[in-house]
mmCIF file of C-alpha atoms in Angstrom:
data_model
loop_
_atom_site.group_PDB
_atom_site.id
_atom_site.type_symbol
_atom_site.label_atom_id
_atom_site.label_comp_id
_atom_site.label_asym_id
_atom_site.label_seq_id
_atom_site.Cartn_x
_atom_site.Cartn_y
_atom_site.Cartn_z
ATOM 1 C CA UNK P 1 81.452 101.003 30.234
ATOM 2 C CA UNK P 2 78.630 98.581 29.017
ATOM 3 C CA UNK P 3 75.410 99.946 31.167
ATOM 4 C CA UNK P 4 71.781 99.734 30.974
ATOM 5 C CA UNK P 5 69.612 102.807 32.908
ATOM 6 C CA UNK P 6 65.985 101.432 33.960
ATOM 7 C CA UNK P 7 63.312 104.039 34.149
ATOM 8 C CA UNK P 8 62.371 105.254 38.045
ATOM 9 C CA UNK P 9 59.720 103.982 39.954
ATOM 10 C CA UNK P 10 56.012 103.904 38.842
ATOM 11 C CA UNK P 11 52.891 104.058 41.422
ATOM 12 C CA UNK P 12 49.810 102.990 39.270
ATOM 13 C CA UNK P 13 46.216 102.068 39.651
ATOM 14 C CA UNK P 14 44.825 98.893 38.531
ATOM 15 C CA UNK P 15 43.721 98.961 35.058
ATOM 16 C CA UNK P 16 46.284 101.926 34.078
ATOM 17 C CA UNK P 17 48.703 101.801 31.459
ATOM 18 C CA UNK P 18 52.064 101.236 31.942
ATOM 19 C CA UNK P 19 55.138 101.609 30.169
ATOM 20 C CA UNK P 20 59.050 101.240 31.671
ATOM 21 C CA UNK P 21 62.424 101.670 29.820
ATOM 22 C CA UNK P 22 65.821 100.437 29.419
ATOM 23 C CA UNK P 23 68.258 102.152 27.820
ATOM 24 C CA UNK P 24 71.416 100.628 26.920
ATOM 25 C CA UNK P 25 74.886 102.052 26.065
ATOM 26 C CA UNK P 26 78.747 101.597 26.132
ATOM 27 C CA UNK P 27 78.328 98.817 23.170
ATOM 28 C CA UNK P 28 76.046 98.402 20.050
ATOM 29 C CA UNK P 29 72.760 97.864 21.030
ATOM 30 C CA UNK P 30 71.668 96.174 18.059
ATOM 31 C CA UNK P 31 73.539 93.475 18.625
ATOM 32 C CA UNK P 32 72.326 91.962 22.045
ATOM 33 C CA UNK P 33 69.076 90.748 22.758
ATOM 34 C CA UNK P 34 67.791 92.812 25.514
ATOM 35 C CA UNK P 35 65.681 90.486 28.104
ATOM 36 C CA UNK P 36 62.975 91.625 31.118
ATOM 37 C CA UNK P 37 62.779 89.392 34.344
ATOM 38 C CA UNK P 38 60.408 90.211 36.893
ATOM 39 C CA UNK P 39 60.943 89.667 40.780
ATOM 40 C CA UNK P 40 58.224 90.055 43.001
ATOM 41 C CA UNK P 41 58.771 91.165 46.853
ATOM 42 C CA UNK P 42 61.197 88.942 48.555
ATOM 43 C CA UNK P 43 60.767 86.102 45.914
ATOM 44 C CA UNK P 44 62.749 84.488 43.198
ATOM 45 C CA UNK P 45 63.705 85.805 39.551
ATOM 46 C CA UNK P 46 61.279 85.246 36.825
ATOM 47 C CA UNK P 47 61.710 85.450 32.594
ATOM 48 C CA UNK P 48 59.178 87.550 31.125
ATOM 49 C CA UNK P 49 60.668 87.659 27.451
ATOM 50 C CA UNK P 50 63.683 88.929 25.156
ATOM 51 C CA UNK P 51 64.017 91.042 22.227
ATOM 52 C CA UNK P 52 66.346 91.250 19.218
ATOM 53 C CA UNK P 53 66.578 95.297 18.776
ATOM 54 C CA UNK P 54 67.777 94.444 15.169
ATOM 55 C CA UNK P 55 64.672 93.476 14.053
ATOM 56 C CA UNK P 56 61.995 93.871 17.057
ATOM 57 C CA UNK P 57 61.285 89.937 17.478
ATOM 58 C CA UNK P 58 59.856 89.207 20.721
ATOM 59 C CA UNK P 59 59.709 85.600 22.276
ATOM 60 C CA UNK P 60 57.523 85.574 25.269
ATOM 61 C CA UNK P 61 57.623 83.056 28.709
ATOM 62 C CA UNK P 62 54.112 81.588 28.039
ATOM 63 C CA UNK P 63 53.628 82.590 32.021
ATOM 64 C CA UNK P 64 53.392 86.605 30.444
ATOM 65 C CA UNK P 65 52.372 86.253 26.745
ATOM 66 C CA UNK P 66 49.449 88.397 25.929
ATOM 67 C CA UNK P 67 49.773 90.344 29.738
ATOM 68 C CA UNK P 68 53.070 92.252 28.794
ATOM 69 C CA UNK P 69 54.606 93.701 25.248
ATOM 70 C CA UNK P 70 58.421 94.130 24.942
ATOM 71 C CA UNK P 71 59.786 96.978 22.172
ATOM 72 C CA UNK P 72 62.590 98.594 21.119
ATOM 73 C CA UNK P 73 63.754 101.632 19.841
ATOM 74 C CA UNK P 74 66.751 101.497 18.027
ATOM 75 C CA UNK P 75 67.468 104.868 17.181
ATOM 76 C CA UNK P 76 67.391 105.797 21.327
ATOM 77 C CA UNK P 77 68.893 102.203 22.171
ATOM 78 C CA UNK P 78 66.082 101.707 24.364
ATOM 79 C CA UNK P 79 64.160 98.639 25.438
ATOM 80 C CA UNK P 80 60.551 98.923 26.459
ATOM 81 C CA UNK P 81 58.527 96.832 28.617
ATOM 82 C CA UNK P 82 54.612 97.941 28.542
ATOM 83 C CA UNK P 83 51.107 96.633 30.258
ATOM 84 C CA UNK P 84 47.726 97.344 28.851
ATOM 85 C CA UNK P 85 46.184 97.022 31.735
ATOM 86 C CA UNK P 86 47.822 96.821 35.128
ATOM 87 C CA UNK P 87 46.847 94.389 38.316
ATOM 88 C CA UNK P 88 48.180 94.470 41.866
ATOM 89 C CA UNK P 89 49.936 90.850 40.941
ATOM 90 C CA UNK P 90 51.964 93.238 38.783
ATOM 91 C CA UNK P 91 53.355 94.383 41.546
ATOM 92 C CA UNK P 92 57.226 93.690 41.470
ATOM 93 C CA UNK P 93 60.701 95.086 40.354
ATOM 94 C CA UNK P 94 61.209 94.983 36.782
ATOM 95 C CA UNK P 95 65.036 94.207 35.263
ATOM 96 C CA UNK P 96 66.273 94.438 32.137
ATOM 97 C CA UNK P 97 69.600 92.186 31.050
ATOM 98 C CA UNK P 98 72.008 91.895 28.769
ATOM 99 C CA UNK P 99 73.404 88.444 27.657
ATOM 100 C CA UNK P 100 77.185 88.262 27.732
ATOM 101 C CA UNK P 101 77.400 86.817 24.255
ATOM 102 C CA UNK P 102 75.398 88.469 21.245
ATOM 103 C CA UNK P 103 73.421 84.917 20.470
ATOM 104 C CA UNK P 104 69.379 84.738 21.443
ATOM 105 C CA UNK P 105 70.216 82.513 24.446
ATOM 106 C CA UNK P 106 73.392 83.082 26.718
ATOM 107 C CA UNK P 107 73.972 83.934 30.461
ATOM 108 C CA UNK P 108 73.263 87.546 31.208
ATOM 109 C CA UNK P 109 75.904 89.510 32.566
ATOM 110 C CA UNK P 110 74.447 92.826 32.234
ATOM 111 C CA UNK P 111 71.764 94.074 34.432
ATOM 112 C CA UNK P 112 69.706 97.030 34.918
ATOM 113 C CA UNK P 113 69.232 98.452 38.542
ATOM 114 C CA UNK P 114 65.161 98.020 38.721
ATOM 115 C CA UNK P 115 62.534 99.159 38.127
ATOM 116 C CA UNK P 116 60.080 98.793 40.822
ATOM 117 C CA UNK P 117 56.135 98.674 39.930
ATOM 118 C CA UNK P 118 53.354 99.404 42.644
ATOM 119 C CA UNK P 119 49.870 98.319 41.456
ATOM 120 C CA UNK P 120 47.419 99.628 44.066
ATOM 121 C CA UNK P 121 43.864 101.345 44.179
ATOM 122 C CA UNK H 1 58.816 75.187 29.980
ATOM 123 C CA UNK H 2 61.959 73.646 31.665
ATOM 124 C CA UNK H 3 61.177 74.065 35.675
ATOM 125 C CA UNK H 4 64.426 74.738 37.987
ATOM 126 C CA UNK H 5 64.325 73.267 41.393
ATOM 127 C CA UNK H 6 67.008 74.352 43.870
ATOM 128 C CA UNK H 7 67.777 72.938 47.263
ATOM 129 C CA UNK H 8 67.837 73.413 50.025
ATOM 130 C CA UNK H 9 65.859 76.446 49.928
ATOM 131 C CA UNK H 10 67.967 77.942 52.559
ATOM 132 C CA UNK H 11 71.350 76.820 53.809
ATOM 133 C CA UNK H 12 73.510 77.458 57.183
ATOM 134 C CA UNK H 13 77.085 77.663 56.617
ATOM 135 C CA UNK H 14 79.726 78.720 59.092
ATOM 136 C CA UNK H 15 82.445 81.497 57.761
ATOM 137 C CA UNK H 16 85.477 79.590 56.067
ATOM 138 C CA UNK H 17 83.445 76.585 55.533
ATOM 139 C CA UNK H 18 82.579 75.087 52.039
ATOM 140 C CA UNK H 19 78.493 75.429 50.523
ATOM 141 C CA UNK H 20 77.410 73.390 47.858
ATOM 142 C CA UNK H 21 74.037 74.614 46.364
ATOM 143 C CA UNK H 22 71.939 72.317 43.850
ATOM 144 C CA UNK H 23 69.937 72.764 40.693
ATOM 145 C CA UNK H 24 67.900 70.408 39.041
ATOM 146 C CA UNK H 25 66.359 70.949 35.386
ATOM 147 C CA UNK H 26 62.991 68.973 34.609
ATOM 148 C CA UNK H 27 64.442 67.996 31.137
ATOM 149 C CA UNK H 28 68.038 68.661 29.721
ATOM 150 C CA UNK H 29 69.336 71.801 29.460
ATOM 151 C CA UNK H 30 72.776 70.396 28.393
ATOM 152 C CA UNK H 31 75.724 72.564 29.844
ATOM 153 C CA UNK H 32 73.467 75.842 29.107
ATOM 154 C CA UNK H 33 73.227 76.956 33.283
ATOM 155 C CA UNK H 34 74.739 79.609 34.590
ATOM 156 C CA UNK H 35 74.382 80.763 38.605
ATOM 157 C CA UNK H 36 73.580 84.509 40.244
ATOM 158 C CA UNK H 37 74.191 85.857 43.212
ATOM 159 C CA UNK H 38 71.483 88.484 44.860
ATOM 160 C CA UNK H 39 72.086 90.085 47.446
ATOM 161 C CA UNK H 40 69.443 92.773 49.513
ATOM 162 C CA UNK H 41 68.402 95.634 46.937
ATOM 163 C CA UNK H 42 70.741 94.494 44.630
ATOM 164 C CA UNK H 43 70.158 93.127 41.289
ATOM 165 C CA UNK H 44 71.472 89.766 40.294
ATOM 166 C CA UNK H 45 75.476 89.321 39.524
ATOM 167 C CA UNK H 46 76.508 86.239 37.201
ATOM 168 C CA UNK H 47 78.889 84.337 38.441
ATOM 169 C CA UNK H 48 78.845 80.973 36.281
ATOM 170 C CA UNK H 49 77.872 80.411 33.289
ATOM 171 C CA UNK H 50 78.435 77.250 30.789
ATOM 172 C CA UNK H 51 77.607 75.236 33.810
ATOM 173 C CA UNK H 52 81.597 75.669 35.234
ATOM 174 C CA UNK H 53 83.096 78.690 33.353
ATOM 175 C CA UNK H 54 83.351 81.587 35.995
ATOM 176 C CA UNK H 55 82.295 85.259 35.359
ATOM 177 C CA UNK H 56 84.951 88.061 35.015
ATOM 178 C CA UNK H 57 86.066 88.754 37.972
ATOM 179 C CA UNK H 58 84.837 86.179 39.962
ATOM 180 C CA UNK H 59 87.278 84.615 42.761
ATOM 181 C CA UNK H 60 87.872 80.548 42.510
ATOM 182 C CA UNK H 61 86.668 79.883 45.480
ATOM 183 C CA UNK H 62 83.177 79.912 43.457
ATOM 184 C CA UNK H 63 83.167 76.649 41.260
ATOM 185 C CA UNK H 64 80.534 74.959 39.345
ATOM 186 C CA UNK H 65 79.890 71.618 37.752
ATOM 187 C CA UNK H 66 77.390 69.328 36.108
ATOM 188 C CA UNK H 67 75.581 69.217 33.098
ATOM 189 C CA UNK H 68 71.975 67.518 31.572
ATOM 190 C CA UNK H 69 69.828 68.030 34.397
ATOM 191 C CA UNK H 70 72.483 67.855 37.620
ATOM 192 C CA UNK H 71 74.280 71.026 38.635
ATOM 193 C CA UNK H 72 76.239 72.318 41.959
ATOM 194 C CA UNK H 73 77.627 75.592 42.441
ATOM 195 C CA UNK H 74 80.509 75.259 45.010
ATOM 196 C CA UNK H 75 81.852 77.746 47.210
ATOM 197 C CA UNK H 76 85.016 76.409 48.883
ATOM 198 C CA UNK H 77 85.559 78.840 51.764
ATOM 199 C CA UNK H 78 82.768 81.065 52.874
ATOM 200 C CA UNK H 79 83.341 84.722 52.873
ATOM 201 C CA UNK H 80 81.503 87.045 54.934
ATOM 202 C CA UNK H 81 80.367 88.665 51.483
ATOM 203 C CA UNK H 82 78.942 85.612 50.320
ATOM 204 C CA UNK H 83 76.292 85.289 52.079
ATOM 205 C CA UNK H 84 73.426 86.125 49.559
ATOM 206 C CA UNK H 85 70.712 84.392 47.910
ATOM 207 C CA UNK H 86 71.490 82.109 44.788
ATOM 208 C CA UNK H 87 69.898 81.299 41.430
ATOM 209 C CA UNK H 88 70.563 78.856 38.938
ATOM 210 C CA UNK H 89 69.336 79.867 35.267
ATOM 211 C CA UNK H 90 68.894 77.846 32.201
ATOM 212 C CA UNK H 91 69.128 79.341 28.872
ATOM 213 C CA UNK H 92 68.424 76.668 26.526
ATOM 214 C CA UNK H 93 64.817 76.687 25.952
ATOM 215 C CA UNK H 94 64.381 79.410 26.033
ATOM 216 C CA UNK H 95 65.285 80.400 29.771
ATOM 217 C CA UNK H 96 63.948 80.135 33.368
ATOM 218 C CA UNK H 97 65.360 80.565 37.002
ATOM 219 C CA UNK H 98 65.301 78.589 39.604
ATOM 220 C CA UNK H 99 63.757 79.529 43.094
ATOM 221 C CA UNK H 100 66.689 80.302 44.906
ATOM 222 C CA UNK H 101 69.069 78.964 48.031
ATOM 223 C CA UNK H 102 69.178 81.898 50.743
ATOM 224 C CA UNK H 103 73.200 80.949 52.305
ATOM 225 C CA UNK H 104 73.011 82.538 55.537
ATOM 226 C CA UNK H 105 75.649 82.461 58.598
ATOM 227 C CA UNK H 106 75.628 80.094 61.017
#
């Protein structure tokens, strides 16, 4: 079965560090970009960024480049998704996806179940 | 960035009933949509994508059609399990959501 397993829930404090996982198995993860989306309390979906675990490229929604860094580990088949420096707006559920076809830009029919983020002093 | 616009942002729909939901893209996304479904603590299920081409799994009575900037997801008879919110999702450059229709009973 094609999965991906989110990391559990993270209370920070603004200004902390932050990094969340997704680890993917049941295919070969090099082979499908691995995308984050972020959905804030009881609003809409939003695309962070995507990367290619074959080669670590990163393409970034120009709404999060420079607030967020997406990695992967290929030898774990893990995603990352990591903050320098966390802010209450940060404050959301985190999902990883998968897209159904192994190109840079498809539908994704793969999801992880959330991670959610609490950002509060 | 390509903006999505959905509407309406909420829609009333009697059981057995037909919904149609709309997406607009601010430039062309050709036929490069595809449509989720979201429903409370869930996360998002794909149910179109290619603009018309349903998910696996996913019963007729869910249909979609358009392409450019004009798209409609159809659902031809309402079950009680589809009320949920839904997104539309272009992924040609490079991808963004729409904000959502909430279908709730009427």
């Amino acid at each position: 079965e094609v999965q991906l397993v989110q990391s559990g829930a993270e209370v920070k404090k603004p200004g902390e560090s932050l990094r969340i996982s997704c680890e993917g198995s049941g295919y070969r993860f090099t082979s499908y970009w691995i995308n984050w989306v972020r959905q804030v309390s009881g609003k809409g979906l939003e695309w962070i960024g995507r990367i290619d675990p074959s080669d670590s490229y990163a393409h970034y929604s120009p709404s999060f480049q420079g607030r967020v860094t997406i990695s992967t580990d290929k030898s774990s088949n893990t995603a990352y998704l990591q903050w320098n420096s966390l802010k209450a707006s940060d404050t959301a559920i985190y999902y990883c996806a998968r897209p159904r076809q192994s190109l840079p830009l498809h539908a994704f029919d793969v999801w992880g179940q959330g991670t959610v983020v609490t950002v509060s002093s | 960035e390509i903006v999505m616009t959905q509407s309406p942002a909420t829609l009333s729909v009697s059981p057995g009933e037909r919904a149609t939901l709309s997406c607009r893209a601010s430039q062309s996304v050709s036929g490069n949509l595809a449509w989720y479904q979201q429903k409370p603590g869930q996360a998002p299920r794909l149910l179109i994508y290619g603009a018309s081409t349903r998910a696996t799994g996913i019963p007729a009575r869910f249909s979609g059609s358009g392409s450019g900037t004009e798209f409609t997801l159809t659902i031809s008879s309402l079950q009680s399990e589809d009320f949920a919110v839904y997104y539309c999702q272009q992924y040609n450059d490079p991808s963004s959501f729409g904000q959502g229709t909430k279908l709730e009973i009427k």
